[in-house]
Tab-separated table of C-alpha atoms and ligand atoms in Angstrom:
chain	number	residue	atom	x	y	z
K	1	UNK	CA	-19.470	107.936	-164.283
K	2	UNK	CA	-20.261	110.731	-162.457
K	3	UNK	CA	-17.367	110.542	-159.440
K	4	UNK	CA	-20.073	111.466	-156.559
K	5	UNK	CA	-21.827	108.626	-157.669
K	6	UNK	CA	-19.127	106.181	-158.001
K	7	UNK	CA	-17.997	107.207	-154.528
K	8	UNK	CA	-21.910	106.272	-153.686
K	9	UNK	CA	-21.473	102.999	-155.131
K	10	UNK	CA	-18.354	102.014	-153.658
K	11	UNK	CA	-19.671	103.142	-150.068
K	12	UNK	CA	-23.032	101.065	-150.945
K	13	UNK	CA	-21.078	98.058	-151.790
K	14	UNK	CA	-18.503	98.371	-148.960
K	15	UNK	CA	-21.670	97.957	-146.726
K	16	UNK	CA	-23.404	96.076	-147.950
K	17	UNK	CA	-24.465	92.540	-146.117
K	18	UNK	CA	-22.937	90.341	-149.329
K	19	UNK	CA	-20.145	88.740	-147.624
K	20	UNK	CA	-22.638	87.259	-145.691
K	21	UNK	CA	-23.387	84.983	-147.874
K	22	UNK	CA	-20.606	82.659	-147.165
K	23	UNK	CA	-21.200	82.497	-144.073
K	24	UNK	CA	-24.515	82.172	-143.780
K	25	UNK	CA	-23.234	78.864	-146.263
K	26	UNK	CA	-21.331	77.899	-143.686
K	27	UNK	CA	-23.934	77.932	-140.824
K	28	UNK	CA	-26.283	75.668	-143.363
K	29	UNK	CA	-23.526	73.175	-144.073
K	30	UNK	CA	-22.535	72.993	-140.030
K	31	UNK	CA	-26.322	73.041	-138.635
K	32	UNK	CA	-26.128	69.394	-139.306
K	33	UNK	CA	-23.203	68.931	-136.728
K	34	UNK	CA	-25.415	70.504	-133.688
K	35	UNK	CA	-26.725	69.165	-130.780
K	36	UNK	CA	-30.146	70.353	-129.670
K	37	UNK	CA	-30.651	71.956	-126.199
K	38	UNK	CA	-32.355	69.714	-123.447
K	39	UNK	CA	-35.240	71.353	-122.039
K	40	UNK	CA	-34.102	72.761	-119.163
K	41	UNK	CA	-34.266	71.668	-115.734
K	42	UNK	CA	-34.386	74.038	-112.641
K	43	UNK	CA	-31.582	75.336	-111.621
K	44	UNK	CA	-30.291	75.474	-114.981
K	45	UNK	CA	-29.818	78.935	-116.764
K	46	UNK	CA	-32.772	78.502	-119.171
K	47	UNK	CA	-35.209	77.768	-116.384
K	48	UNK	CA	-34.390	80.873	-114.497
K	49	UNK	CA	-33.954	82.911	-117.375
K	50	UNK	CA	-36.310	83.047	-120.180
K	51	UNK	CA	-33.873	84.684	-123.122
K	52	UNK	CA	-34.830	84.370	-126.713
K	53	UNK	CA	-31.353	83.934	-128.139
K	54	UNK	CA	-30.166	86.130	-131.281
K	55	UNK	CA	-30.354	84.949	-134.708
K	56	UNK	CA	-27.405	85.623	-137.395
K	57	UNK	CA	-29.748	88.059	-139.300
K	58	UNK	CA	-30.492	89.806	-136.012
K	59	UNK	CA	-26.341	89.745	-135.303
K	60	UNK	CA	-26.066	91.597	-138.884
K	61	UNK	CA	-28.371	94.282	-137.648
K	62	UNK	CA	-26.475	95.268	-133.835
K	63	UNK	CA	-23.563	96.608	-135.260
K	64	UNK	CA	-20.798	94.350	-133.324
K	65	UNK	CA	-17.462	96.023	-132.972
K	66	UNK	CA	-15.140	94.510	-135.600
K	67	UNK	CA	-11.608	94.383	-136.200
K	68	UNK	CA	-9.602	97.503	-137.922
K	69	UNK	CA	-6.513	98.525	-137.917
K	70	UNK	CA	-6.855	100.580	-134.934
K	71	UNK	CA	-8.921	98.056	-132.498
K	72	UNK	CA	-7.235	94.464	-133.482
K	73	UNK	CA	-6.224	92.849	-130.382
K	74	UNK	CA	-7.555	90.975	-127.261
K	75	UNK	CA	-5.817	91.844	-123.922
K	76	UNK	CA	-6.065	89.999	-121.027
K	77	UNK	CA	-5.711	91.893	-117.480
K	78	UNK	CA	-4.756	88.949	-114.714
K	79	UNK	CA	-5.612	90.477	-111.269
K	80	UNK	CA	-4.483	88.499	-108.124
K	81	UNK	CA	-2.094	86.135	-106.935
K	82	UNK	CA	-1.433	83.506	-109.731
K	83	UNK	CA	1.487	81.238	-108.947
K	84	UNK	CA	2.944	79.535	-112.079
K	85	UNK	CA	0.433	76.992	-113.244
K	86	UNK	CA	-2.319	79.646	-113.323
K	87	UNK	CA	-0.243	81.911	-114.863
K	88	UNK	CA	0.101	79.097	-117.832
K	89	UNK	CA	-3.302	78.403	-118.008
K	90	UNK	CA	-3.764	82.497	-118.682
K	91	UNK	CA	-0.927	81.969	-121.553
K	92	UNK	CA	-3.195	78.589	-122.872
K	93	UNK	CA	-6.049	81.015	-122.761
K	94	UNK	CA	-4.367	83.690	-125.034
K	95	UNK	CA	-3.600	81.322	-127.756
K	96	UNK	CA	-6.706	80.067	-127.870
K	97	UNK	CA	-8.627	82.957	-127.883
K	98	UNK	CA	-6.055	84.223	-130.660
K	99	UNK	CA	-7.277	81.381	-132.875
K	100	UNK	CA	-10.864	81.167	-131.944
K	101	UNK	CA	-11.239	84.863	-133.069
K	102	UNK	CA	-8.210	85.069	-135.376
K	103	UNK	CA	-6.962	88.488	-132.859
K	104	UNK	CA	-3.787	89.026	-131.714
K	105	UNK	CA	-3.697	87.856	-127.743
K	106	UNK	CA	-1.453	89.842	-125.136
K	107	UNK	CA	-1.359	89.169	-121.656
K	108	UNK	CA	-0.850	92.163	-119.417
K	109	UNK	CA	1.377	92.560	-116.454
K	110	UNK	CA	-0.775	91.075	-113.469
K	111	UNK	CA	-2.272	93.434	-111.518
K	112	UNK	CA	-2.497	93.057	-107.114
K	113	UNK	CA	-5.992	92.053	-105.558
K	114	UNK	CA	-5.298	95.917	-103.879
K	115	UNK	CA	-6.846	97.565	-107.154
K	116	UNK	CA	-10.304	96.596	-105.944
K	117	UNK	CA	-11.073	98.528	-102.604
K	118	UNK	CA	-12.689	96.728	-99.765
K	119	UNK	CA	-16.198	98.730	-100.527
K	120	UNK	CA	-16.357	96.465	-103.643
K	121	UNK	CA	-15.430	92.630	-101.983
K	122	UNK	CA	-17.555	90.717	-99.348
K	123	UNK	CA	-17.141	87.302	-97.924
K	124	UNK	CA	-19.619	85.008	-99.919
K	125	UNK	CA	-21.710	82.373	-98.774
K	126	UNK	CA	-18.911	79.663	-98.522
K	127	UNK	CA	-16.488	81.781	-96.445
K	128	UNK	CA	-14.620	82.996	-99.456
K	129	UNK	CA	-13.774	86.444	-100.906
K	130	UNK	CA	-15.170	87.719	-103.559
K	131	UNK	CA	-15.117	91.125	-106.094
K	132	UNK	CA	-17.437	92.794	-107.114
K	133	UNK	CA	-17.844	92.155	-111.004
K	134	UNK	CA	-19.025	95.700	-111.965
K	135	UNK	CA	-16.615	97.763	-110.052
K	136	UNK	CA	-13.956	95.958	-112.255
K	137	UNK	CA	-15.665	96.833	-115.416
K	138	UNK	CA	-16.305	100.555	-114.664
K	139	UNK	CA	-13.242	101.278	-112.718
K	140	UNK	CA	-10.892	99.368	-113.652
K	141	UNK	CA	-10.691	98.125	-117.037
K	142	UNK	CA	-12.732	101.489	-118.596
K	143	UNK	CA	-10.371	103.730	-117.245
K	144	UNK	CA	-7.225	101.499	-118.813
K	145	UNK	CA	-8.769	100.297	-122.022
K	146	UNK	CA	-5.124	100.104	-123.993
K	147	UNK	CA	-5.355	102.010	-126.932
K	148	UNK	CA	-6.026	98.663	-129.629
K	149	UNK	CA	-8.114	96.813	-127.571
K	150	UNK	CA	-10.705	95.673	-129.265
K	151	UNK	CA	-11.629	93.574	-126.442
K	152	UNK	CA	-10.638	93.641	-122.509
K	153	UNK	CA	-10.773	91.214	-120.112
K	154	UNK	CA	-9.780	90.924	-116.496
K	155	UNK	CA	-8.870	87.294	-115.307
K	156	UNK	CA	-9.360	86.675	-111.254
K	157	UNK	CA	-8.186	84.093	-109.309
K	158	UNK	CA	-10.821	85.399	-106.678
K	159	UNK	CA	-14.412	84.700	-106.871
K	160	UNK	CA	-16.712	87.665	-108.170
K	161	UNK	CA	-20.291	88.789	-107.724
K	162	UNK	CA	-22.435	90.855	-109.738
K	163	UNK	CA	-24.822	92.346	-107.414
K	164	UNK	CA	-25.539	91.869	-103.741
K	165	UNK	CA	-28.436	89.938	-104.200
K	166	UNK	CA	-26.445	86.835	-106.523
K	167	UNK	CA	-24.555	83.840	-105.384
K	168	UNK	CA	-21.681	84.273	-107.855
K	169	UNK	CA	-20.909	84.805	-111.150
K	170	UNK	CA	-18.327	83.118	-113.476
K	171	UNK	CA	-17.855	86.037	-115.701
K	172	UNK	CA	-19.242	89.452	-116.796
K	173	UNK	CA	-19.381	91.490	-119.922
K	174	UNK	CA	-20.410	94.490	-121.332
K	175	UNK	CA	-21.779	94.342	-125.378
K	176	UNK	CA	-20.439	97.399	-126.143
K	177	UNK	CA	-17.489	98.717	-123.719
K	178	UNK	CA	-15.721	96.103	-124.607
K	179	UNK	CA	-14.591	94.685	-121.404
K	180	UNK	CA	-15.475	91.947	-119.356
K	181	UNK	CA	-14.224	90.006	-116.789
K	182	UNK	CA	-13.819	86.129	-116.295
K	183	UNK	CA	-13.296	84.588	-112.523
K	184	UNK	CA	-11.102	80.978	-112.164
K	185	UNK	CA	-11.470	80.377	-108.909
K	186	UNK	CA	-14.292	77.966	-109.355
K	187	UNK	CA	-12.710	76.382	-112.175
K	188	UNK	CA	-10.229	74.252	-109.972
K	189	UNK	CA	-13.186	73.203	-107.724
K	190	UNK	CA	-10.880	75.376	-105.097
K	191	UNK	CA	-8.030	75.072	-105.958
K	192	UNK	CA	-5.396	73.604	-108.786
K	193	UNK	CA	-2.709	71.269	-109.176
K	194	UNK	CA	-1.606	69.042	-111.832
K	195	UNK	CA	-4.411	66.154	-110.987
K	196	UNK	CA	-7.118	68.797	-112.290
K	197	UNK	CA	-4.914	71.021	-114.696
K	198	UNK	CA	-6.704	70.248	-117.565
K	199	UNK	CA	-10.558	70.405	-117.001
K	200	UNK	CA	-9.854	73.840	-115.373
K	201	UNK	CA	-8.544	74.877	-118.854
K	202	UNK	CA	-11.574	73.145	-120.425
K	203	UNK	CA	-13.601	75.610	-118.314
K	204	UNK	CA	-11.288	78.872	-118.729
K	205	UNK	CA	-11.101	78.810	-122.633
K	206	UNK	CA	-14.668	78.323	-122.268
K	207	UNK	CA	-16.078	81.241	-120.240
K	208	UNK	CA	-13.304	83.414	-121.623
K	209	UNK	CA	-14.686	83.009	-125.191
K	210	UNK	CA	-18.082	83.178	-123.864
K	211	UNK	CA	-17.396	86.445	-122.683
K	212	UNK	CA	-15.418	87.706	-125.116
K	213	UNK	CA	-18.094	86.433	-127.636
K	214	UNK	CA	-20.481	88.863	-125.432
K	215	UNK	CA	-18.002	91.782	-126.124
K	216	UNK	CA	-18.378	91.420	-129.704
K	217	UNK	CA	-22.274	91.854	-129.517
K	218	UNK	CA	-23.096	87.570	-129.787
K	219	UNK	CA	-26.079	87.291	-127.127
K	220	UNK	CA	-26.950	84.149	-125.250
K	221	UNK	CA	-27.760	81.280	-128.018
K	222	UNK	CA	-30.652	79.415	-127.342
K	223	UNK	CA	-29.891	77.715	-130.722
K	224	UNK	CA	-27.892	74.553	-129.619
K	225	UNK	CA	-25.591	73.024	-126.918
K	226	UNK	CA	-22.926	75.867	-127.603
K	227	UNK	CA	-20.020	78.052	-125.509
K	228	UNK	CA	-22.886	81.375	-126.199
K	229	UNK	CA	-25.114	79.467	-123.989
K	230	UNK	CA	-26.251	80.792	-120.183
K	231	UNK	CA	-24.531	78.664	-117.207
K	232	UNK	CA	-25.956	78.969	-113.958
K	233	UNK	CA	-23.288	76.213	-112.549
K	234	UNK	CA	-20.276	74.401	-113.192
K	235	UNK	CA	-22.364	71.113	-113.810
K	236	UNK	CA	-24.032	73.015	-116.101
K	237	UNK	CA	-20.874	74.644	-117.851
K	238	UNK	CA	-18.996	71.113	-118.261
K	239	UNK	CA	-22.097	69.969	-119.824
K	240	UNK	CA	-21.292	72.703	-122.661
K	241	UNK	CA	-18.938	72.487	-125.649
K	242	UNK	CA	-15.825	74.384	-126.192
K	243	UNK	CA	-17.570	74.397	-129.655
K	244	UNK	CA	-19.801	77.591	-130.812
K	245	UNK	CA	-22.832	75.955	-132.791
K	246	UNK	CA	-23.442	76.800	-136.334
K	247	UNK	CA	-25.196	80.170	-135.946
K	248	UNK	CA	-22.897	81.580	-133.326
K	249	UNK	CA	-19.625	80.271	-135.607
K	250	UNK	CA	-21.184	82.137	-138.887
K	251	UNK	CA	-21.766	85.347	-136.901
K	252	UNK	CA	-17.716	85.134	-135.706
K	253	UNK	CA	-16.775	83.955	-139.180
K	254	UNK	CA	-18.696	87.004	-140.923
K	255	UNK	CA	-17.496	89.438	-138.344
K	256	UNK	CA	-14.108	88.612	-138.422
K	257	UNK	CA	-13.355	87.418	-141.651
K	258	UNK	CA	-11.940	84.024	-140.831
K	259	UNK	CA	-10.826	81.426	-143.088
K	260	UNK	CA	-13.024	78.680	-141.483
K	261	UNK	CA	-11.030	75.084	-142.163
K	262	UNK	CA	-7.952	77.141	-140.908
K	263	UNK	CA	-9.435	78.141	-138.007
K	264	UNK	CA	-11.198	74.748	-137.478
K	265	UNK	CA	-7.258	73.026	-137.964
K	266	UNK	CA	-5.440	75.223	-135.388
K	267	UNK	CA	-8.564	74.486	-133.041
K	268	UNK	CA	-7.814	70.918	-133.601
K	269	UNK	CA	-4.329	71.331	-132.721
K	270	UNK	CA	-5.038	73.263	-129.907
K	271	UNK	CA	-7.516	70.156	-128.619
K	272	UNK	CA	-5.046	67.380	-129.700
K	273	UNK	CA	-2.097	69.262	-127.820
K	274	UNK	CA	-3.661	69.941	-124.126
K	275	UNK	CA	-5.717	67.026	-124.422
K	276	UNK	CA	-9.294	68.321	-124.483
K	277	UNK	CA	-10.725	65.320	-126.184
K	278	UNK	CA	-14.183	65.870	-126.315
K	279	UNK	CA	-13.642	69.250	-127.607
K	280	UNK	CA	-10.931	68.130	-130.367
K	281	UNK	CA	-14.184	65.298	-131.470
K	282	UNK	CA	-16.433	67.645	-132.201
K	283	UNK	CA	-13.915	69.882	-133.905
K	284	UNK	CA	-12.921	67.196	-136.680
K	285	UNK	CA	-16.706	66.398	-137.143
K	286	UNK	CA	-17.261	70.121	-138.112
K	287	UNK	CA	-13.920	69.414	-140.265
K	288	UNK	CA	-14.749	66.383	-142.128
K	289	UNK	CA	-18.734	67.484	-142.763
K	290	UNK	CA	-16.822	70.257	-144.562
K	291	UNK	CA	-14.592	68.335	-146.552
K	292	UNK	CA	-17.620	66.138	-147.535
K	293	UNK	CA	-19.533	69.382	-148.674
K	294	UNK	CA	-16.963	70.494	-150.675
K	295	UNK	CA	-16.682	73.654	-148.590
K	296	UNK	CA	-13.471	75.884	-149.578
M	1	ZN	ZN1	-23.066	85.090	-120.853
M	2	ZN	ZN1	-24.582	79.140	-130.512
């Protein structure tokens, strides 16, 4: 064969949208496991934002950043004043984004609340302080980006907001700069102790992988009750799953080449060993429908 053309063919084949096929078996099999979306009420995400979701084809077509050997790990920037317990629930956070996205997790050295000047924090509506979302972003975390990061993501114990006009937000994220930025102050309803230890690491793990899943191109999902969907409160954020739905798991499955009943056992471990009960249920449903479809 001529060798220009075999070159050709191996290119063509190297991109070419095959592998998709197993996970696009996957999100078949697992579509039986989701939970439709409610329609929403006001105040809710989906009534104040009308967003149209992203299906896997669509996912194919945006060219997500995906793993290589020179962007293959997810760091985590703490900023603020964490005393222990927060700094564990960063460390919880690490190992389950590690498994989640099957990337190598590495907390930084935490940074003081003094990298964000007083032009970028106000005093918010209920008397507490709160940084501005974008100037961490742009600079901050784009001007540090360490060198295999293939995502990078500040963690706050302060409140942030993303513009003057908004409330709050609980996290931000760019698609393609790959950083974002994920607050916990609200996650502790004020403030943490051992009483509410473990729902504030429900929420962390939850808005961390939401954001991170925003880094790697995954848009809102409008598909099912799923961590990719739009939170306007906590309320609203309990009420999701630390569970992506069946679309939003092929497109992480394709991207990063997972083997998916691994993944879906270490999650289970993960549940069963903090506790997160609701999260481990739906977990071993997704790993038993597989088992009873023979999936491999
Ligand atoms: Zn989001
Ligand atoms: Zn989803």
């Amino acid at each position: 064969m001529n060798k220009l053309l075999y070159v050709l063919l191996i290119f063509l084949i190297s991109c070419s949208p095959n592998d998709d096929k197993k996970a696009r078996e996957l999100m078949d099999i697992l579509s039986a496991n989701d939970e439709m979306l409610h329609s929403p009420s006001p105040g809710e995400w989906l009534y104040e934002h009308k967003e149209k979701g992203q299906t896997f084809k669509e996912y194919l077509l945006c060219s997500p950043v995906t793993p290589s050997d020179s962007l293959n790990i997810i760091y985590l920037q703490p900023i603020g004043d964490f005393d222990s317990l927060k700094l564990s629930l960063i460390q919880y956070t690490a190992e389950y984004l590690q498994i989640l996205y099957g990337c190598k997790t590495k907390v930084l050295r935490t940074l003081n609340n003094s990298i964000v000047p007083d032009s970028a924090k106000r005093i918010g509506r209920d008397g507490n302080e709160q940084l501005l979302a974008p100037y961490i972003l742009n600079e901050v975390l784009k001007k540090s980006i360490p060198k295999k990061a293939i995502a990078y993501m500040a963690i706050t114990e302060k409140d942030l907001y993303p513009k003057p006009s908004w409330n709050f937000v609980f996290g931000l994220a760019t698609y393609k700069a790959r950083v974002g930025v994920t607050s916990m102050y609200r996650f502790a309803d004020y403030g943490m102790d051992s009483t509410n230890y473990r729902i504030c690491l429900r929420r962390l793990i939850k808005t961390s992988s939401h954001e991170i899943g925003h880094m790697f191109s995954i848009h809102h999902c409008t598909h099912a009750l799923c961590a990719m969907n739009g939170t306007n409160h906590i309320a609203e954020t309990d009420s999701k799953p630390n569970r992506f739905c069946s679309e939003c798991t092929a497109k992480v499955i394709w991207n990063f080449k997972l083997d998916t009943l691994n993944r879906l056992k270490q999650l289970h471990s993960y549940f069963s060993k903090y506790k997160l009960t609701d999260d481990d249920d739906r977990i071993m449903a997704d790993i038993q429908l597989l088992g009873k479809e023979g999936y491999k």
